[in-house]
XYZ file of C-alpha atoms in Angstrom:
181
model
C 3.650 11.897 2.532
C 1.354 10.988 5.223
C -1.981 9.117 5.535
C -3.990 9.756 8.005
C -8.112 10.057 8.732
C -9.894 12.581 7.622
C -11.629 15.298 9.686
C -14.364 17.864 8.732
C -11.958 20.366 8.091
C -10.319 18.346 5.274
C -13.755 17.677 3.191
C -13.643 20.858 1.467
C -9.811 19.727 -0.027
C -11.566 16.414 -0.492
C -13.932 17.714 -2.509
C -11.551 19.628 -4.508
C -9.445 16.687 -5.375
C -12.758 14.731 -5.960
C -13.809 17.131 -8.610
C -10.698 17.952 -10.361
C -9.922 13.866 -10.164
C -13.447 13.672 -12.490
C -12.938 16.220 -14.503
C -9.244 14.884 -16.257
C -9.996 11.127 -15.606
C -13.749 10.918 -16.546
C -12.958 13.273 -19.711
C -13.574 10.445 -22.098
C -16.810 9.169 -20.438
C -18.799 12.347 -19.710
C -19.942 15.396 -20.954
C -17.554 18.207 -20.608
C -20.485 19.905 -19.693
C -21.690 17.687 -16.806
C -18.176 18.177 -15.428
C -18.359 21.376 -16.004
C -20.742 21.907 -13.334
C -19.527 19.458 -10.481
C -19.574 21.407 -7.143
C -16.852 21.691 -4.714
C -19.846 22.519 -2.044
C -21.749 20.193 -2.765
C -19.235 17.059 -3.044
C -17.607 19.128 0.353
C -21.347 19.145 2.396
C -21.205 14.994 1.492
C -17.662 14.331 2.993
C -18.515 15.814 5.953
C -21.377 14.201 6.409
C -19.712 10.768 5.628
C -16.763 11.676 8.024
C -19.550 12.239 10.508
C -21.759 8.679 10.033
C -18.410 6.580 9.119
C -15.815 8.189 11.126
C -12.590 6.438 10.391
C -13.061 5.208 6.889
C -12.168 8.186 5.032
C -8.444 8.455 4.565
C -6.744 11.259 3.272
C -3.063 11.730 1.499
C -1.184 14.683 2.537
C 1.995 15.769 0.820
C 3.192 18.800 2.912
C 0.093 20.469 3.906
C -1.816 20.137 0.822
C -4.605 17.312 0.601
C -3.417 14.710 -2.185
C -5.479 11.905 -2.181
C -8.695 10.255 -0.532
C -9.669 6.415 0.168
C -13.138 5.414 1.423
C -13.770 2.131 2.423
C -16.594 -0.004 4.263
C -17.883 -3.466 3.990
C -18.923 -4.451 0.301
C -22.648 -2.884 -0.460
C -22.795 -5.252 -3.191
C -26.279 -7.621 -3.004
C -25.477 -10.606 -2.238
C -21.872 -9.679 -0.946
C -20.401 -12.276 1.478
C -20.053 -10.485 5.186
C -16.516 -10.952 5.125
C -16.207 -8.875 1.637
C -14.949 -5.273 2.288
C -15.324 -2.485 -0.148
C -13.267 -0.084 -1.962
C -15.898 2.901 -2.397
C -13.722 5.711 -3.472
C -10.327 6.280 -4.461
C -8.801 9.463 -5.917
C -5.798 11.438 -6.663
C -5.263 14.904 -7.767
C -4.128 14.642 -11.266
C -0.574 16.377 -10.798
C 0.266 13.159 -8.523
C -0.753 10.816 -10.458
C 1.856 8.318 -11.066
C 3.682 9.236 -7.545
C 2.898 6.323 -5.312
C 0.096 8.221 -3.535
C -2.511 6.128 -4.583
C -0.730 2.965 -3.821
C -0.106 4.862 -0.284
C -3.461 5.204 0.159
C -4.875 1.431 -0.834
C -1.969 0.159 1.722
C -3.128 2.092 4.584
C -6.982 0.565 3.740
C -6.050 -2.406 3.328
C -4.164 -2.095 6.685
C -7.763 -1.568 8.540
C -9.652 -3.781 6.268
C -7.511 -6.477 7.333
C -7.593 -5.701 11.204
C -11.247 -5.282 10.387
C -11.103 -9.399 9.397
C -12.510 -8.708 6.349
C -10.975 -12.042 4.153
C -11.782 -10.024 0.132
C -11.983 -6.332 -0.923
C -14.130 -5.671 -3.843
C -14.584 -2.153 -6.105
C -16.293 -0.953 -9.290
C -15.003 0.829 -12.177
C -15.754 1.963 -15.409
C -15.230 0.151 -18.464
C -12.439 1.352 -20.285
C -11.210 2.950 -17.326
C -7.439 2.184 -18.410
C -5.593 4.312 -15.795
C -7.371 3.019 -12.620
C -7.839 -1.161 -14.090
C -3.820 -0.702 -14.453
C -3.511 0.610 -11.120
C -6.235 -1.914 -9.601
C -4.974 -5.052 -11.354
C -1.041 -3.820 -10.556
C -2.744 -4.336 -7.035
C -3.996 -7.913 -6.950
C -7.490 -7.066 -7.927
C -8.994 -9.221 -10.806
C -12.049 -8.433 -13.048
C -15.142 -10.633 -11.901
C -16.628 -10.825 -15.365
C -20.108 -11.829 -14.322
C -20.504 -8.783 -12.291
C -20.790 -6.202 -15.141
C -23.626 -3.309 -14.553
C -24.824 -0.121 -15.507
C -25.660 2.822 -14.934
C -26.532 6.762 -15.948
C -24.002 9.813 -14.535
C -25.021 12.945 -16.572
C -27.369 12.014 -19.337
C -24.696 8.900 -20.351
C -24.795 5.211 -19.555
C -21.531 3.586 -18.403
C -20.660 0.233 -17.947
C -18.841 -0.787 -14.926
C -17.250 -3.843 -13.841
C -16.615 -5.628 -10.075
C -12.885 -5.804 -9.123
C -11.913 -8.724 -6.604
C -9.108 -9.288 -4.393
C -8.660 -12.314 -1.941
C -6.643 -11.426 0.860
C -4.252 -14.360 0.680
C -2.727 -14.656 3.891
C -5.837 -14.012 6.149
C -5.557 -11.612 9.428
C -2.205 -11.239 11.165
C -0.100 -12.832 8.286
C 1.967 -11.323 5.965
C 0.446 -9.540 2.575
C 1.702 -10.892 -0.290
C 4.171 -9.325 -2.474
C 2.335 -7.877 -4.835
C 0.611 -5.175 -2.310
C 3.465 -4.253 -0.453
């Protein structure tokens, strides 16, 4: 598998992974008729224009030539946010690699830049409940900041989502701990 940046011609795969990763993992949150209508186009017309403003900080996973994965990262949006506080603000994998290491591929290889970036914490959001991904984020060093609890309306339903923290221990140039390599 590679990793690699993403480039206008991969935001239409993007998309597809984005919309297919919704549909299974968001099953028990949403409609099946919101998911039902996600586009391809239109999540494809907003990858390309992020590739365009943030050039760099859209990764993609590629096993063979097919489009795997996605990562996009940034400094934390978060009010309030230290400046030092990077930002996990999308991670997704297609559904039939779930549970292959491409996801943990991905989070290495932004972590990589967020670190060379000299970013010292990486924060993201995710949905109460949200077993899969708080297994996979917590497996990863993040913890649960439980003041930091929000929410907000996707679809005609209110979700509650929760801040995910994780220090980077060693600081810029040293060694990541254990539990992210």
């Amino acid at each position: 598998m590679q990793v690699e940046p993403a480039t206008l011609e991969d935001c239409l795969a993007i998309a597809k992974v984005h919309v297919e990763s919704w549909q299974v993992a968001y099953r028990d949150f949403l409609p099946a008729d919101y998911l039902a209508t996600l586009s391809t186009e239109k999540r494809a017309a907003t990858w390309r224009e992020f590739v365009t403003r943030y050039p760099g900080r859209l990764l993609v996973a590629r096993d063979a030539e097919h489009i795997v994965g996605f990562v996009a990262f940034g400094p934390s949006r978060d009010t309030g946010a230290p400046s030092d506080r990077a930002e996990i603000w999308s991670i997704y994998v297609k559904p039939s690699s779930w549970s292959s290491g491409v996801g943990r591929c991905l989070w290495l290889a932004a972590l990589k830049q967020i670190r060379a970036a000299g970013y010292a914490s990486v924060s993201l959001w995710v949905i109460a409940g949200n077993e899969r991904a708080i297994r996979f984020y917590t497996g990863t060093g993040f913890v649960p900041d439980p003041e930091s609890r929000g929410t907000f309306e996707i679809g005609g339903t209110e979700l509650e989502d929760v801040r995910y923290i994780l220090e980077i221990e060693s600081g810029i140039g040293g060694e990541v701990s254990p539990h992210l390599e």
